[in-house]
CSV table of C-alpha atoms in Angstrom, one decimal:
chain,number,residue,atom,x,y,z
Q,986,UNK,CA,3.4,-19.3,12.6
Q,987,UNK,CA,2.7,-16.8,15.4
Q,988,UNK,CA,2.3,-13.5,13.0
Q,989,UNK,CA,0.8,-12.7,10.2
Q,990,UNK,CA,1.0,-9.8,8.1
Q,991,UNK,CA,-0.9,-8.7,5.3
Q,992,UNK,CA,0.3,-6.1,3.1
Q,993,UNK,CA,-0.9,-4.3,0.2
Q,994,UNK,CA,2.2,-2.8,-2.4
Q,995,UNK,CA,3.1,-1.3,-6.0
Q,996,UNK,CA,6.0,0.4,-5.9
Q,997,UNK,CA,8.0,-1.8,-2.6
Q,998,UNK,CA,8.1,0.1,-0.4
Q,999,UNK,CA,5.1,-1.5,1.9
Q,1000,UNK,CA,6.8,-4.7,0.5
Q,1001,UNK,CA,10.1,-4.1,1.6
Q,1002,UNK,CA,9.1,-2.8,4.9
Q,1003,UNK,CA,6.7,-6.0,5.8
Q,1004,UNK,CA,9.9,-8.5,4.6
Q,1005,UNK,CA,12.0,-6.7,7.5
Q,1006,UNK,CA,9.5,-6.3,10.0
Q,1007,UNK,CA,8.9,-10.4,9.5
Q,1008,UNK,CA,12.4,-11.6,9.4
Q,1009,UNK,CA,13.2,-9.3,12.7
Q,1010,UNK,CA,9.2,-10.5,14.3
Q,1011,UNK,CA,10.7,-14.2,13.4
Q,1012,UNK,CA,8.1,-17.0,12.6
Q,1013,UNK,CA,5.9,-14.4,10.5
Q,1014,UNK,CA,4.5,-15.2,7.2
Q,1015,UNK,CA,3.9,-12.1,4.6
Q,1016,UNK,CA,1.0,-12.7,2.6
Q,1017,UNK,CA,0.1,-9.8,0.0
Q,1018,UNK,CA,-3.4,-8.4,-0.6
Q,1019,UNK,CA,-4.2,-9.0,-3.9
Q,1020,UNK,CA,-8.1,-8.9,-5.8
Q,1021,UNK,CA,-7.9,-12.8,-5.2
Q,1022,UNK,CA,-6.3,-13.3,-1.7
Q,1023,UNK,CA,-8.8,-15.1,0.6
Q,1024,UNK,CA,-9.5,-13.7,3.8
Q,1025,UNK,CA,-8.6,-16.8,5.9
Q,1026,UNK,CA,-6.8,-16.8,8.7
Q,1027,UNK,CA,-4.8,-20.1,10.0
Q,1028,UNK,CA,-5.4,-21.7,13.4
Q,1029,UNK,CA,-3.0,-20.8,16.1
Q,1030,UNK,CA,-1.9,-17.1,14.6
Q,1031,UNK,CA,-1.5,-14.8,17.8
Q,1032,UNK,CA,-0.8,-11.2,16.0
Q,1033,UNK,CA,-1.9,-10.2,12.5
Q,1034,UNK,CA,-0.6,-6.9,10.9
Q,1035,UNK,CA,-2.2,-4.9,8.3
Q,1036,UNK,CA,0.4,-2.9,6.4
Q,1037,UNK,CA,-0.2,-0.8,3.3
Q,1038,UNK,CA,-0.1,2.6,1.8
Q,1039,UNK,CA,-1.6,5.7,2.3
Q,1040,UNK,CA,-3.7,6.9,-0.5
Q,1041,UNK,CA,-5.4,10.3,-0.4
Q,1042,UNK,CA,-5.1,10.2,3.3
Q,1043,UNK,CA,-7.4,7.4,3.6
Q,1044,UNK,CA,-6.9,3.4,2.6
Q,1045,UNK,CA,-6.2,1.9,-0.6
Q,1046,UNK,CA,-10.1,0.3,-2.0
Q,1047,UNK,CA,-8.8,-3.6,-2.6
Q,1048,UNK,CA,-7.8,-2.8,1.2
Q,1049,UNK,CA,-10.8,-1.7,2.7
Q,1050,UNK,CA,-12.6,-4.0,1.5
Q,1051,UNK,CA,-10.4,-7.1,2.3
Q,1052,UNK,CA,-10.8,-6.0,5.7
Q,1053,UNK,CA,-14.0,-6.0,5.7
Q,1054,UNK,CA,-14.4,-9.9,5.0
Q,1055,UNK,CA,-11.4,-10.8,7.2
Q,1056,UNK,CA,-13.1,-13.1,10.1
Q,1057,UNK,CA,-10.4,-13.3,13.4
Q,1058,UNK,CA,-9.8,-14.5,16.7
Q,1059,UNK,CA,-10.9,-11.6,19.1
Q,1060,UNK,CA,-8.1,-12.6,21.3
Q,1061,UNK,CA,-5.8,-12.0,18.4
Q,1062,UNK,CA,-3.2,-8.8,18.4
Q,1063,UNK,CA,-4.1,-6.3,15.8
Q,1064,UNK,CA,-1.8,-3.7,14.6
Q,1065,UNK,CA,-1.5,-1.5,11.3
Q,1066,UNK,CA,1.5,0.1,10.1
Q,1067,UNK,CA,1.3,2.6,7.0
Q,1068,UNK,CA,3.5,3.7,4.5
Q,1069,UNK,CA,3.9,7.7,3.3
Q,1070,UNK,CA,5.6,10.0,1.9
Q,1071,UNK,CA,4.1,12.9,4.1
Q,1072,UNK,CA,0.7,13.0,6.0
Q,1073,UNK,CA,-1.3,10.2,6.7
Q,1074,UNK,CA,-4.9,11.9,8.1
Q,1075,UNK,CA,-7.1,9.2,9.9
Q,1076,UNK,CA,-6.1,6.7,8.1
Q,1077,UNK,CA,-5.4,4.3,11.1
Q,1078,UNK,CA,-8.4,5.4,12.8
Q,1079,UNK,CA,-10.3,4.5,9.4
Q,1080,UNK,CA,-8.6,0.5,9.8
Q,1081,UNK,CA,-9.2,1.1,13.7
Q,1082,UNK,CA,-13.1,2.0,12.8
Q,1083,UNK,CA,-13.8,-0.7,10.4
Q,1084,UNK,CA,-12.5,-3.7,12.5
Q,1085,UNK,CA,-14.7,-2.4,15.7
Q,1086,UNK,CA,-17.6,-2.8,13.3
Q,1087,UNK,CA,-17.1,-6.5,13.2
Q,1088,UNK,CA,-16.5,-6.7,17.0
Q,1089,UNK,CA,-12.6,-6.2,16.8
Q,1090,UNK,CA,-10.1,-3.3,17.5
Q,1091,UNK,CA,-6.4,-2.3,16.5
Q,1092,UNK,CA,-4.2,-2.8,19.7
Q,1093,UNK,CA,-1.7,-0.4,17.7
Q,1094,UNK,CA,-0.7,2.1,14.8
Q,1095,UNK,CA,2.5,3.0,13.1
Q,1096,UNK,CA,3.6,5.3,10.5
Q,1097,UNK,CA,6.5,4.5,8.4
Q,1098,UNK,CA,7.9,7.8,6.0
Q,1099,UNK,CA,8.8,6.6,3.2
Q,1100,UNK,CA,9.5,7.9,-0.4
Q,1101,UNK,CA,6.8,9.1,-2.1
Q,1102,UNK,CA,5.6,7.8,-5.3
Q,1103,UNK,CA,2.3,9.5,-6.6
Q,1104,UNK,CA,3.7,10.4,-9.8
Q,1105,UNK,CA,0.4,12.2,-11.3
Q,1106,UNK,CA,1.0,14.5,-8.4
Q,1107,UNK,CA,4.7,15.3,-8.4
Q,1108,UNK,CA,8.4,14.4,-9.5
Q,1109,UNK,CA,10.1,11.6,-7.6
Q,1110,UNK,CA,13.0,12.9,-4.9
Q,1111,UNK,CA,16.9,12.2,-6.2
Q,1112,UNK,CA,17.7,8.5,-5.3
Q,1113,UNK,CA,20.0,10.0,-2.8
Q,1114,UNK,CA,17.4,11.7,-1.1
Q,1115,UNK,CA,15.1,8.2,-1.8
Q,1116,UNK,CA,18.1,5.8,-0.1
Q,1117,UNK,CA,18.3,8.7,3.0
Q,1118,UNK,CA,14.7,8.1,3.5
Q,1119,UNK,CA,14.4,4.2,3.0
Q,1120,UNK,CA,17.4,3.7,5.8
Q,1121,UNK,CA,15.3,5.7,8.3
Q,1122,UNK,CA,12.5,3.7,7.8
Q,1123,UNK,CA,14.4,0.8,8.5
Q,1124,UNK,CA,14.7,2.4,11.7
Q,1125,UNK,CA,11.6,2.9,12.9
Q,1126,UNK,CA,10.6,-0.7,11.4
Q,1127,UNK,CA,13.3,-2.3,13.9
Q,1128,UNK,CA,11.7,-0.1,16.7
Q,1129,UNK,CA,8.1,-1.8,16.0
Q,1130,UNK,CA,9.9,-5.1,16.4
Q,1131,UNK,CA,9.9,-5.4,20.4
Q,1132,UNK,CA,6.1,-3.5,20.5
Q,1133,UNK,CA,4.5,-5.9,18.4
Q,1134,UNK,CA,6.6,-9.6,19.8
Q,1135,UNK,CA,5.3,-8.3,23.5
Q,1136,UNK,CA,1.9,-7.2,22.3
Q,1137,UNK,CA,1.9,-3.8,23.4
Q,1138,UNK,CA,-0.9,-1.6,23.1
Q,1139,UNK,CA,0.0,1.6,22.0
Q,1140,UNK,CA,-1.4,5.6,20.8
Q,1141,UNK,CA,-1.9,6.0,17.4
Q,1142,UNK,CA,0.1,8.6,15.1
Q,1143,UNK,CA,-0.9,11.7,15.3
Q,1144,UNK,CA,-1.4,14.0,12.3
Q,1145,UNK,CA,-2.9,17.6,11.8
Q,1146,UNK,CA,-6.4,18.2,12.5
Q,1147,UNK,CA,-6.6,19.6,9.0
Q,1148,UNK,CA,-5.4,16.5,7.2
Q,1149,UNK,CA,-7.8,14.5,9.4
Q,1150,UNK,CA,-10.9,16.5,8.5
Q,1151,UNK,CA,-10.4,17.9,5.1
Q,1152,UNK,CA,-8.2,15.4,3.5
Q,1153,UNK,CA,-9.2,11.8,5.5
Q,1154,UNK,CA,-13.7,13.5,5.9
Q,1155,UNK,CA,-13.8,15.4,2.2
Q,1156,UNK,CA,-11.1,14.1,-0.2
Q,1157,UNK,CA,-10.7,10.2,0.5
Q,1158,UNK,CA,-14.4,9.5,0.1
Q,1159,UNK,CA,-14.5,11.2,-3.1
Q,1160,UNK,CA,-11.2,9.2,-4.0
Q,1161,UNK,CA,-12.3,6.3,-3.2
Q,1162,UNK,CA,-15.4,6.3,-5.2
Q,1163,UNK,CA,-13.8,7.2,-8.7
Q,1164,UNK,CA,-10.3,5.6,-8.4
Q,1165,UNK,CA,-11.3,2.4,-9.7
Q,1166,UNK,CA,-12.3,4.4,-13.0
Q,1167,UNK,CA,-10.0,6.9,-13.2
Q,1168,UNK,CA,-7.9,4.4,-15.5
Q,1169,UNK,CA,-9.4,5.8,-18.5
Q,1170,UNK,CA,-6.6,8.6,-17.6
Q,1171,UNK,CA,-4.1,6.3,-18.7
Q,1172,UNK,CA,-2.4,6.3,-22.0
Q,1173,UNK,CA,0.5,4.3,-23.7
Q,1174,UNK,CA,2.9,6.0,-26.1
Q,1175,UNK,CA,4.3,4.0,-29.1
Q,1176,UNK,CA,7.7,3.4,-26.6
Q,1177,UNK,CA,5.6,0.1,-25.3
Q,1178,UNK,CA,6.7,-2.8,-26.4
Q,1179,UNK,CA,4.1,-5.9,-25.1
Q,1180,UNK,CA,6.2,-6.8,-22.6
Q,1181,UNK,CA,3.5,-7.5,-20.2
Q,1182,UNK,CA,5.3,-6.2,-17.2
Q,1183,UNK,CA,2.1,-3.6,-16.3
Q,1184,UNK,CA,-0.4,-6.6,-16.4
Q,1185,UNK,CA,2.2,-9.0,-14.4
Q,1186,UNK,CA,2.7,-6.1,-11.2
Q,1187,UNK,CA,-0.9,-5.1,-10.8
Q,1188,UNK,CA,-2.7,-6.4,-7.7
Q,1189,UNK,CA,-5.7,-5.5,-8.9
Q,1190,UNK,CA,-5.6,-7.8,-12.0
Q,1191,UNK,CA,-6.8,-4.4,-13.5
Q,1192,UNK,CA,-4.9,-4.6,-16.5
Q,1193,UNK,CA,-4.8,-7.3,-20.0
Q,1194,UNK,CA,-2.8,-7.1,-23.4
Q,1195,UNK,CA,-4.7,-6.7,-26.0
Q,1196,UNK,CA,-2.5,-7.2,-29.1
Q,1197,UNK,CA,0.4,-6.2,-27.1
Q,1198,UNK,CA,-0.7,-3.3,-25.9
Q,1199,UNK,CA,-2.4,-2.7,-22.3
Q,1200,UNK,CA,-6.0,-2.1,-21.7
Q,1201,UNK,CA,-7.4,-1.5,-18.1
Q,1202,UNK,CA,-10.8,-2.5,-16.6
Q,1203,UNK,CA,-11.8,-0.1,-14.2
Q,1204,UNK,CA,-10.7,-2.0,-11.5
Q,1205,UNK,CA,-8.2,0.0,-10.8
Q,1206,UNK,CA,-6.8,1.0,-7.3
Q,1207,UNK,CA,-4.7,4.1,-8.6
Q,1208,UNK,CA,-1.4,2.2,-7.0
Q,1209,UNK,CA,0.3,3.4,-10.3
Q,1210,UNK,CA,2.6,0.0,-10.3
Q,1211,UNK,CA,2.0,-0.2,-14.1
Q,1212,UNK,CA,3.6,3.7,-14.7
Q,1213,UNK,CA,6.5,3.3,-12.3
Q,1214,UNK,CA,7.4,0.0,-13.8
Q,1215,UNK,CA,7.3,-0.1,-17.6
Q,1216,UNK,CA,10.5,-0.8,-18.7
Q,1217,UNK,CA,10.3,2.3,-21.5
Q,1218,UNK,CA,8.5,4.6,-19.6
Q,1219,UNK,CA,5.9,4.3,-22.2
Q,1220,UNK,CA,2.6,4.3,-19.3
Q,1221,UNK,CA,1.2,8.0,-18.9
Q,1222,UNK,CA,-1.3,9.6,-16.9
Q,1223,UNK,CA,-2.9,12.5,-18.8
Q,1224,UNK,CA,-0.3,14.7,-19.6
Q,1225,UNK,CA,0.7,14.9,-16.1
Q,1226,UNK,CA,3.8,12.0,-16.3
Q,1227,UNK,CA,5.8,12.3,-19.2
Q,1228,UNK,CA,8.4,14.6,-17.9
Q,1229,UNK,CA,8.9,13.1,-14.4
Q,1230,UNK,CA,11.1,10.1,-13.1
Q,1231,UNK,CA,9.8,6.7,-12.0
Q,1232,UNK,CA,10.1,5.6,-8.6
Q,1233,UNK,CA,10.5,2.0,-7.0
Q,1234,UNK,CA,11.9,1.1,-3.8
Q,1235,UNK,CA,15.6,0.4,-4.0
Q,1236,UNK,CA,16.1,-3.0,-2.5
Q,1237,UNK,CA,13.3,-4.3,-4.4
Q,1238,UNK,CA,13.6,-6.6,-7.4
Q,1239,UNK,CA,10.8,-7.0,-10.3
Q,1240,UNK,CA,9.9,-10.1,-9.9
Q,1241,UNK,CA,9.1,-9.3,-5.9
Q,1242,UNK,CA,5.9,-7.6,-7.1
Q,1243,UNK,CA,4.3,-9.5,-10.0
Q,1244,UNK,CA,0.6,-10.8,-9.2
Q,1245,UNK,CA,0.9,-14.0,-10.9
């Protein structure tokens, strides 16, 4: 294969977005970033993506730190493309910065708008307003496709200087640090009914039954895959979820996004 492309997703929508961006690349292989994915990279690969989320203007953990081990090719291409539902502060030059400490750099950056999903935060958009957004990020995927098959280098998006400083400098660290505990925020109503789905769609492997009923680890990366897709709704985050909709891409299937 001539591409590679590593992407981290919950909800589908970096998913979907890395299935189109292969199938257009041709001879691309999606692997996802999972707590157990090894950071190997096959002989003979001549670009390598990173695509993923943004989370509190900044990089998901389980991503940072696979980047971190990843050993490459200097000679290979290098591009990141992220996946919001607004800003996305630094979060490119944060994947740019940590691959020029191991002796590499990103060749370019892209920003993909897509819906948003932070639940705890806010309500989800009307699937009308969802399938609106999903079909313009189709757009901009298919406009990446020439860019990255003739290696271009390019600028990367540009975002406030406010969301760079305050929310990429102040807020992501302090993200960062406590999202894998933050978990204990979680709750499940008597609606659950053992299904297992939560434990099956978490990359983090973050989550086991125990007698039918979820407990997490505090391995969490705060993707909020388990909330979004619980069959019965029955996943809660403080107080904060119980009145707002649940949100996954719309041409993504289930069984696209378990784990295991």
């Amino acid at each position: 294969m001539k591409t590679i492309l590593f992407y981290f997703s919950a909800t589908g929508n970096t998913y979907i977005a890395a299935r189109r961006l292969a199938k257009n690349l041709g001879d691309t292989k999606c692997i996802p970033i999972k707590h157990d994915t090894p950071a190997v990279i096959p002989t003979g690969v001549e670009r390598i993506g990173f695509m993923f989320p943004v989370y509190a203007w900044g990089m998901p953990v389980l991503v940072e730190d696979f980047v971190k081990e990843l050993q490459l090719d200097k000679k290979v291409y290098l591009f990141a493309a992220v996946t919001c539902g607004s800003s996305i502060g630094n979060t490119i030059g944060q994947t740019d910065r940590l691959l020029r400490q191991k002796g590499y750099s990103l060749d370019a950056g892209f920003k993909i708008y897509m819906p948003g999903n932070c639940v705890t935060l806010y309500d989800m958009a009307s699937p009308e307003k969802q399938r609106e957004k999903c079909d313009r990020a189709n757009e901009v995927i298919d406009q990446m496709v020439p860019v990255i098959n003739n290696k271009q280098k390019t600028d990367f998006p540009k975002d406030l200087w406010l969301y760079k400083m305050v929310g990429s400098k102040l807020i992501y660290p302090m993200f960062a640090r406590y999202a894998r505990k933050a978990d204990a925020h979680f709750n499940v109503t008597d609606a659950c009914n053992g299904c297992g789905i939560c434990e099956k769609v978490c990359p983090a492997n973050n989550i086991k039954l125990d007698n039918g009923v979820p407990t997490w680890w505090h391995r969490c990366e705060q993707c909020l895959a388990c909330i979004h897709w619980c069959p019965k709704q029955a996943i809660q985050y403080k107080k904060a979820t119980k009145r707002r909709s649940r949100y996954h891409h719309p041409d993504v299937k289930l069984e696209e996004m378990f784990s295991k």
